């Protein structure tokens, strides 16, 4: 058995080759940026009014100000502001020459072409040229995950296409002669295949492309030919089930037979001990135990960071600190355990969880609590780190 740290080290040592493609701005949500985005303009590009009001010189203490012109947003002012003068200006408008302050409309009175200030407005109400961004500033780094605000930044730079990393194609192969596809009747002794669907969603939610081989019976030939099929078209393959020590757990043997190097086969982790990681040239295979919580947890902890690396992104899970709402105890402590928890208002609640087949336990969970190897008790009130799974 090897530790989580060791397994992470092995995974990090496997070379990957992220590839780039140009994508229109609409298609970049949830993708990884493949170029630095530098600003070619100052932002704002001109001194911009932050208010509807009147632009004037802050040192001008005149009783009233003659209104030279009206400046809507998007229109270049025609006149320079002198003593006793102002321009009526709208939010977003270009502040005219000679003005360094905008008095907001609410504290003014306008009559017969003049404006008088009748209230207090201590702020300047101008966003100055280059105050947010200067020409040449790097706004987004290569490798950044692209969400709605990043898309906004790309658009604000006037770019309609950017380089992003290609989405890896991830083959999903679930093994088990007991498995039935949802939508079909469940005969005695059989269970529905849920891993195909949860794995596909995990892959897709991080921007990968999932290709499913469907359910494959526990037969050496069947697994081998389905695996060969996926290897021909996928960048990475996840096999679920068939990795343990049962009579029909063929996956590790098949991988060895077809020339894969098994980097690990047993992890000091619960759930997920019989996890297999294997490579052959560029081909990468994870074999995860079939119990749904094991499959889910191993994806989160090991497959996800690896897949992100294939997409040019250094993934660090969000870690949230909280206090244990109750005591936690366990009998065995030879492996690190990942326990489904709910963290809310800095409290960490251990959810009812009967073991790795209890997938339902994950639906209320928003985090995984890692209980380290050797520890079998965490006292109520202790500060713990929770790995977010949202
Ligand atoms: P295995 O890893 O093949 O020994 O399977 C461990 C347990 O997980 C068994 O109870 C299987 O029936 C169950 N299981 C395996 N594959 C799936 C799947 N795709 N969906 C739901 N449960 C599964
Ligand atoms: Mg099985």
mmCIF file with all atom_site columns, C-alpha atoms in Angstrom, residues 104-242:
data_model
loop_
_atom_site.group_PDB
_atom_site.id
_atom_site.type_symbol
_atom_site.label_atom_id
_atom_site.label_alt_id
_atom_site.label_comp_id
_atom_site.label_asym_id
_atom_site.label_entity_id
_atom_site.label_seq_id
_atom_site.pdbx_PDB_ins_code
_atom_site.Cartn_x
_atom_site.Cartn_y
_atom_site.Cartn_z
_atom_site.occupancy
_atom_site.B_iso_or_equiv
_atom_site.pdbx_formal_charge
_atom_site.auth_seq_id
_atom_site.auth_comp_id
_atom_site.auth_asym_id
_atom_site.auth_atom_id
_atom_site.pdbx_PDB_model_num
ATOM 1   C CA . UNK A 1 104 ? -23.361 64.715  -8.692  1.00 0.00 ? 104 UNK A CA 1
ATOM 2   C CA . UNK A 1 105 ? -26.700 65.914  -9.949  1.00 0.00 ? 105 UNK A CA 1
ATOM 3   C CA . UNK A 1 106 ? -28.475 65.302  -6.618  1.00 0.00 ? 106 UNK A CA 1
ATOM 4   C CA . UNK A 1 107 ? -26.666 68.221  -4.902  1.00 0.00 ? 107 UNK A CA 1
ATOM 5   C CA . UNK A 1 108 ? -27.240 70.796  -7.667  1.00 0.00 ? 108 UNK A CA 1
ATOM 6   C CA . UNK A 1 109 ? -29.890 73.075  -9.071  1.00 0.00 ? 109 UNK A CA 1
ATOM 7   C CA . UNK A 1 110 ? -30.030 73.985  -12.751 1.00 0.00 ? 110 UNK A CA 1
ATOM 8   C CA . UNK A 1 111 ? -31.660 77.238  -13.927 1.00 0.00 ? 111 UNK A CA 1
ATOM 9   C CA . UNK A 1 112 ? -31.364 79.419  -17.015 1.00 0.00 ? 112 UNK A CA 1
ATOM 10  C CA . UNK A 1 113 ? -28.286 77.691  -18.356 1.00 0.00 ? 113 UNK A CA 1
ATOM 11  C CA . UNK A 1 114 ? -26.424 77.785  -15.024 1.00 0.00 ? 114 UNK A CA 1
ATOM 12  C CA . UNK A 1 115 ? -25.782 75.224  -12.309 1.00 0.00 ? 115 UNK A CA 1
ATOM 13  C CA . UNK A 1 116 ? -25.497 75.933  -8.593  1.00 0.00 ? 116 UNK A CA 1
ATOM 14  C CA . UNK A 1 117 ? -24.125 73.562  -5.973  1.00 0.00 ? 117 UNK A CA 1
ATOM 15  C CA . UNK A 1 118 ? -26.556 73.379  -3.048  1.00 0.00 ? 118 UNK A CA 1
ATOM 16  C CA . UNK A 1 119 ? -25.324 70.326  -1.100  1.00 0.00 ? 119 UNK A CA 1
ATOM 17  C CA . UNK A 1 120 ? -22.274 68.368  -0.027  1.00 0.00 ? 120 UNK A CA 1
ATOM 18  C CA . UNK A 1 121 ? -20.504 65.969  -2.412  1.00 0.00 ? 121 UNK A CA 1
ATOM 19  C CA . UNK A 1 122 ? -17.057 65.141  -1.054  1.00 0.00 ? 122 UNK A CA 1
ATOM 20  C CA . UNK A 1 123 ? -16.037 62.716  -3.836  1.00 0.00 ? 123 UNK A CA 1
ATOM 21  C CA . UNK A 1 124 ? -14.416 63.550  -7.176  1.00 0.00 ? 124 UNK A CA 1
ATOM 22  C CA . UNK A 1 125 ? -16.624 61.085  -9.104  1.00 0.00 ? 125 UNK A CA 1
ATOM 23  C CA . UNK A 1 126 ? -14.079 60.497  -11.855 1.00 0.00 ? 126 UNK A CA 1
ATOM 24  C CA . UNK A 1 127 ? -12.521 57.176  -12.833 1.00 0.00 ? 127 UNK A CA 1
ATOM 25  C CA . UNK A 1 128 ? -9.141  58.296  -14.122 1.00 0.00 ? 128 UNK A CA 1
ATOM 26  C CA . UNK A 1 129 ? -7.534  56.939  -17.267 1.00 0.00 ? 129 UNK A CA 1
ATOM 27  C CA . UNK A 1 130 ? -5.569  53.741  -16.562 1.00 0.00 ? 130 UNK A CA 1
ATOM 28  C CA . UNK A 1 131 ? -6.677  53.555  -12.939 1.00 0.00 ? 131 UNK A CA 1
ATOM 29  C CA . UNK A 1 132 ? -7.969  49.961  -13.320 1.00 0.00 ? 132 UNK A CA 1
ATOM 30  C CA . UNK A 1 133 ? -5.538  48.627  -15.920 1.00 0.00 ? 133 UNK A CA 1
ATOM 31  C CA . UNK A 1 134 ? -2.490  50.031  -17.709 1.00 0.00 ? 134 UNK A CA 1
ATOM 32  C CA . UNK A 1 135 ? -1.454  49.165  -21.246 1.00 0.00 ? 135 UNK A CA 1
ATOM 33  C CA . UNK A 1 136 ? 0.779   46.072  -21.059 1.00 0.00 ? 136 UNK A CA 1
ATOM 34  C CA . UNK A 1 137 ? -0.608  44.753  -17.747 1.00 0.00 ? 137 UNK A CA 1
ATOM 35  C CA . UNK A 1 138 ? -1.193  40.974  -17.709 1.00 0.00 ? 138 UNK A CA 1
ATOM 36  C CA . UNK A 1 139 ? -4.859  40.558  -16.878 1.00 0.00 ? 139 UNK A CA 1
ATOM 37  C CA . UNK A 1 140 ? -5.122  36.780  -17.094 1.00 0.00 ? 140 UNK A CA 1
ATOM 38  C CA . UNK A 1 141 ? -2.358  34.185  -17.008 1.00 0.00 ? 141 UNK A CA 1
ATOM 39  C CA . UNK A 1 142 ? -2.083  31.152  -19.259 1.00 0.00 ? 142 UNK A CA 1
ATOM 40  C CA . UNK A 1 143 ? -3.534  28.188  -17.349 1.00 0.00 ? 143 UNK A CA 1
ATOM 41  C CA . UNK A 1 144 ? -6.361  30.174  -15.743 1.00 0.00 ? 144 UNK A CA 1
ATOM 42  C CA . UNK A 1 145 ? -9.754  28.543  -15.482 1.00 0.00 ? 145 UNK A CA 1
ATOM 43  C CA . UNK A 1 146 ? -12.279 30.592  -17.457 1.00 0.00 ? 146 UNK A CA 1
ATOM 44  C CA . UNK A 1 147 ? -15.503 31.541  -15.708 1.00 0.00 ? 147 UNK A CA 1
ATOM 45  C CA . UNK A 1 148 ? -17.989 34.332  -16.400 1.00 0.00 ? 148 UNK A CA 1
ATOM 46  C CA . UNK A 1 149 ? -15.761 37.126  -15.066 1.00 0.00 ? 149 UNK A CA 1
ATOM 47  C CA . UNK A 1 150 ? -12.743 35.926  -17.094 1.00 0.00 ? 150 UNK A CA 1
ATOM 48  C CA . UNK A 1 151 ? -14.944 35.896  -20.217 1.00 0.00 ? 151 UNK A CA 1
ATOM 49  C CA . UNK A 1 152 ? -15.895 39.482  -19.383 1.00 0.00 ? 152 UNK A CA 1
ATOM 50  C CA . UNK A 1 153 ? -12.216 40.439  -19.149 1.00 0.00 ? 153 UNK A CA 1
ATOM 51  C CA . UNK A 1 154 ? -11.451 38.829  -22.538 1.00 0.00 ? 154 UNK A CA 1
ATOM 52  C CA . UNK A 1 155 ? -14.370 40.686  -24.133 1.00 0.00 ? 155 UNK A CA 1
ATOM 53  C CA . UNK A 1 156 ? -13.326 43.986  -22.505 1.00 0.00 ? 156 UNK A CA 1
ATOM 54  C CA . UNK A 1 157 ? -9.998  43.664  -24.311 1.00 0.00 ? 157 UNK A CA 1
ATOM 55  C CA . UNK A 1 158 ? -11.832 43.459  -27.613 1.00 0.00 ? 158 UNK A CA 1
ATOM 56  C CA . UNK A 1 159 ? -10.858 39.830  -28.304 1.00 0.00 ? 159 UNK A CA 1
ATOM 57  C CA . UNK A 1 160 ? -13.424 37.616  -29.992 1.00 0.00 ? 160 UNK A CA 1
ATOM 58  C CA . UNK A 1 161 ? -11.192 34.504  -30.075 1.00 0.00 ? 161 UNK A CA 1
ATOM 59  C CA . UNK A 1 162 ? -8.584  33.202  -27.651 1.00 0.00 ? 162 UNK A CA 1
ATOM 60  C CA . UNK A 1 163 ? -6.313  30.194  -27.301 1.00 0.00 ? 163 UNK A CA 1
ATOM 61  C CA . UNK A 1 164 ? -7.588  27.553  -24.894 1.00 0.00 ? 164 UNK A CA 1
ATOM 62  C CA . UNK A 1 165 ? -6.353  24.069  -24.080 1.00 0.00 ? 165 UNK A CA 1
ATOM 63  C CA . UNK A 1 166 ? -8.045  21.232  -25.907 1.00 0.00 ? 166 UNK A CA 1
ATOM 64  C CA . UNK A 1 167 ? -10.628 19.299  -23.940 1.00 0.00 ? 167 UNK A CA 1
ATOM 65  C CA . UNK A 1 168 ? -9.272  15.832  -23.206 1.00 0.00 ? 168 UNK A CA 1
ATOM 66  C CA . UNK A 1 169 ? -11.396 12.894  -24.324 1.00 0.00 ? 169 UNK A CA 1
ATOM 67  C CA . UNK A 1 170 ? -11.989 10.615  -21.369 1.00 0.00 ? 170 UNK A CA 1
ATOM 68  C CA . UNK A 1 171 ? -13.124 7.050   -21.936 1.00 0.00 ? 171 UNK A CA 1
ATOM 69  C CA . UNK A 1 172 ? -15.422 5.554   -19.300 1.00 0.00 ? 172 UNK A CA 1
ATOM 70  C CA . UNK A 1 173 ? -15.753 1.812   -19.005 1.00 0.00 ? 173 UNK A CA 1
ATOM 71  C CA . UNK A 1 174 ? -17.809 0.273   -16.211 1.00 0.00 ? 174 UNK A CA 1
ATOM 72  C CA . UNK A 1 175 ? -17.328 -3.404  -15.572 1.00 0.00 ? 175 UNK A CA 1
ATOM 73  C CA . UNK A 1 176 ? -19.695 -5.720  -13.707 1.00 0.00 ? 176 UNK A CA 1
ATOM 74  C CA . UNK A 1 177 ? -22.001 -8.514  -14.846 1.00 0.00 ? 177 UNK A CA 1
ATOM 75  C CA . UNK A 1 178 ? -24.488 -7.403  -12.165 1.00 0.00 ? 178 UNK A CA 1
ATOM 76  C CA . UNK A 1 179 ? -24.961 -3.954  -13.697 1.00 0.00 ? 179 UNK A CA 1
ATOM 77  C CA . UNK A 1 180 ? -28.150 -2.791  -15.394 1.00 0.00 ? 180 UNK A CA 1
ATOM 78  C CA . UNK A 1 181 ? -28.546 0.478   -17.300 1.00 0.00 ? 181 UNK A CA 1
ATOM 79  C CA . UNK A 1 182 ? -31.083 2.914   -15.827 1.00 0.00 ? 182 UNK A CA 1
ATOM 80  C CA . UNK A 1 183 ? -34.425 2.703   -17.645 1.00 0.00 ? 183 UNK A CA 1
ATOM 81  C CA . UNK A 1 184 ? -34.383 -1.094  -17.768 1.00 0.00 ? 184 UNK A CA 1
ATOM 82  C CA . UNK A 1 185 ? -36.098 -3.423  -15.259 1.00 0.00 ? 185 UNK A CA 1
ATOM 83  C CA . UNK A 1 186 ? -33.962 -4.548  -12.330 1.00 0.00 ? 186 UNK A CA 1
ATOM 84  C CA . UNK A 1 187 ? -33.791 -8.324  -12.011 1.00 0.00 ? 187 UNK A CA 1
ATOM 85  C CA . UNK A 1 188 ? -33.005 -9.995  -8.677  1.00 0.00 ? 188 UNK A CA 1
ATOM 86  C CA . UNK A 1 189 ? -29.368 -9.808  -7.649  1.00 0.00 ? 189 UNK A CA 1
ATOM 87  C CA . UNK A 1 190 ? -28.557 -6.932  -9.949  1.00 0.00 ? 190 UNK A CA 1
ATOM 88  C CA . UNK A 1 191 ? -27.988 -3.208  -9.405  1.00 0.00 ? 191 UNK A CA 1
ATOM 89  C CA . UNK A 1 192 ? -28.205 -0.132  -11.540 1.00 0.00 ? 192 UNK A CA 1
ATOM 90  C CA . UNK A 1 193 ? -25.041 1.281   -13.039 1.00 0.00 ? 193 UNK A CA 1
ATOM 91  C CA . UNK A 1 194 ? -24.587 4.712   -11.506 1.00 0.00 ? 194 UNK A CA 1
ATOM 92  C CA . UNK A 1 195 ? -20.851 5.163   -12.046 1.00 0.00 ? 195 UNK A CA 1
ATOM 93  C CA . UNK A 1 196 ? -21.137 5.718   -15.820 1.00 0.00 ? 196 UNK A CA 1
ATOM 94  C CA . UNK A 1 197 ? -23.306 8.708   -15.089 1.00 0.00 ? 197 UNK A CA 1
ATOM 95  C CA . UNK A 1 198 ? -21.535 10.202  -12.091 1.00 0.00 ? 198 UNK A CA 1
ATOM 96  C CA . UNK A 1 199 ? -18.134 9.810   -13.785 1.00 0.00 ? 199 UNK A CA 1
ATOM 97  C CA . UNK A 1 200 ? -19.414 11.354  -17.006 1.00 0.00 ? 200 UNK A CA 1
ATOM 98  C CA . UNK A 1 201 ? -20.737 14.319  -15.033 1.00 0.00 ? 201 UNK A CA 1
ATOM 99  C CA . UNK A 1 202 ? -17.470 14.733  -13.149 1.00 0.00 ? 202 UNK A CA 1
ATOM 100 C CA . UNK A 1 203 ? -15.546 14.749  -16.442 1.00 0.00 ? 203 UNK A CA 1
ATOM 101 C CA . UNK A 1 204 ? -17.948 17.127  -18.175 1.00 0.00 ? 204 UNK A CA 1
ATOM 102 C CA . UNK A 1 205 ? -18.223 19.528  -15.266 1.00 0.00 ? 205 UNK A CA 1
ATOM 103 C CA . UNK A 1 206 ? -14.482 20.152  -15.497 1.00 0.00 ? 206 UNK A CA 1
ATOM 104 C CA . UNK A 1 207 ? -14.615 20.688  -19.247 1.00 0.00 ? 207 UNK A CA 1
ATOM 105 C CA . UNK A 1 208 ? -13.546 17.215  -20.471 1.00 0.00 ? 208 UNK A CA 1
ATOM 106 C CA . UNK A 1 209 ? -15.316 15.189  -23.155 1.00 0.00 ? 209 UNK A CA 1
ATOM 107 C CA . UNK A 1 210 ? -16.644 11.853  -21.911 1.00 0.00 ? 210 UNK A CA 1
ATOM 108 C CA . UNK A 1 211 ? -16.904 8.834   -24.178 1.00 0.00 ? 211 UNK A CA 1
ATOM 109 C CA . UNK A 1 212 ? -18.696 5.918   -22.590 1.00 0.00 ? 212 UNK A CA 1
ATOM 110 C CA . UNK A 1 213 ? -18.258 2.279   -23.612 1.00 0.00 ? 213 UNK A CA 1
ATOM 111 C CA . UNK A 1 214 ? -21.375 1.337   -21.642 1.00 0.00 ? 214 UNK A CA 1
ATOM 112 C CA . UNK A 1 215 ? -21.573 -1.649  -19.313 1.00 0.00 ? 215 UNK A CA 1
ATOM 113 C CA . UNK A 1 216 ? -19.055 -4.412  -19.918 1.00 0.00 ? 216 UNK A CA 1
ATOM 114 C CA . UNK A 1 217 ? -19.533 -7.861  -18.390 1.00 0.00 ? 217 UNK A CA 1
ATOM 115 C CA . UNK A 1 218 ? -16.855 -9.363  -16.144 1.00 0.00 ? 218 UNK A CA 1
ATOM 116 C CA . UNK A 1 219 ? -15.114 -11.246 -18.936 1.00 0.00 ? 219 UNK A CA 1
ATOM 117 C CA . UNK A 1 220 ? -11.489 -10.910 -19.932 1.00 0.00 ? 220 UNK A CA 1
ATOM 118 C CA . UNK A 1 221 ? -12.230 -10.682 -23.643 1.00 0.00 ? 221 UNK A CA 1
ATOM 119 C CA . UNK A 1 222 ? -15.072 -8.216  -23.207 1.00 0.00 ? 222 UNK A CA 1
ATOM 120 C CA . UNK A 1 223 ? -13.067 -5.854  -21.012 1.00 0.00 ? 223 UNK A CA 1
ATOM 121 C CA . UNK A 1 224 ? -10.032 -6.099  -23.221 1.00 0.00 ? 224 UNK A CA 1
ATOM 122 C CA . UNK A 1 225 ? -11.835 -5.298  -26.442 1.00 0.00 ? 225 UNK A CA 1
ATOM 123 C CA . UNK A 1 226 ? -13.841 -2.432  -24.891 1.00 0.00 ? 226 UNK A CA 1
ATOM 124 C CA . UNK A 1 227 ? -10.611 -1.042  -23.424 1.00 0.00 ? 227 UNK A CA 1
ATOM 125 C CA . UNK A 1 228 ? -8.793  -1.326  -26.777 1.00 0.00 ? 228 UNK A CA 1
ATOM 126 C CA . UNK A 1 229 ? -11.656 0.563   -28.400 1.00 0.00 ? 229 UNK A CA 1
ATOM 127 C CA . UNK A 1 230 ? -11.470 3.421   -25.911 1.00 0.00 ? 230 UNK A CA 1
ATOM 128 C CA . UNK A 1 231 ? -7.675  3.592   -25.957 1.00 0.00 ? 231 UNK A CA 1
ATOM 129 C CA . UNK A 1 232 ? -7.781  4.183   -29.719 1.00 0.00 ? 232 UNK A CA 1
ATOM 130 C CA . UNK A 1 233 ? -9.838  7.353   -29.359 1.00 0.00 ? 233 UNK A CA 1
ATOM 131 C CA . UNK A 1 234 ? -9.300  8.692   -25.834 1.00 0.00 ? 234 UNK A CA 1
ATOM 132 C CA . UNK A 1 235 ? -6.594  10.654  -24.017 1.00 0.00 ? 235 UNK A CA 1
ATOM 133 C CA . UNK A 1 236 ? -7.321  8.890   -20.727 1.00 0.00 ? 236 UNK A CA 1
ATOM 134 C CA . UNK A 1 237 ? -9.493  5.936   -19.729 1.00 0.00 ? 237 UNK A CA 1
ATOM 135 C CA . UNK A 1 238 ? -11.278 5.346   -16.438 1.00 0.00 ? 238 UNK A CA 1
ATOM 136 C CA . UNK A 1 239 ? -12.316 1.778   -15.694 1.00 0.00 ? 239 UNK A CA 1
ATOM 137 C CA . UNK A 1 240 ? -14.699 1.258   -12.807 1.00 0.00 ? 240 UNK A CA 1
ATOM 138 C CA . UNK A 1 241 ? -15.004 -2.062  -10.992 1.00 0.00 ? 241 UNK A CA 1
ATOM 139 C CA . UNK A 1 242 ? -13.036 -5.244  -11.344 1.00 0.00 ? 242 UNK A CA 1
#
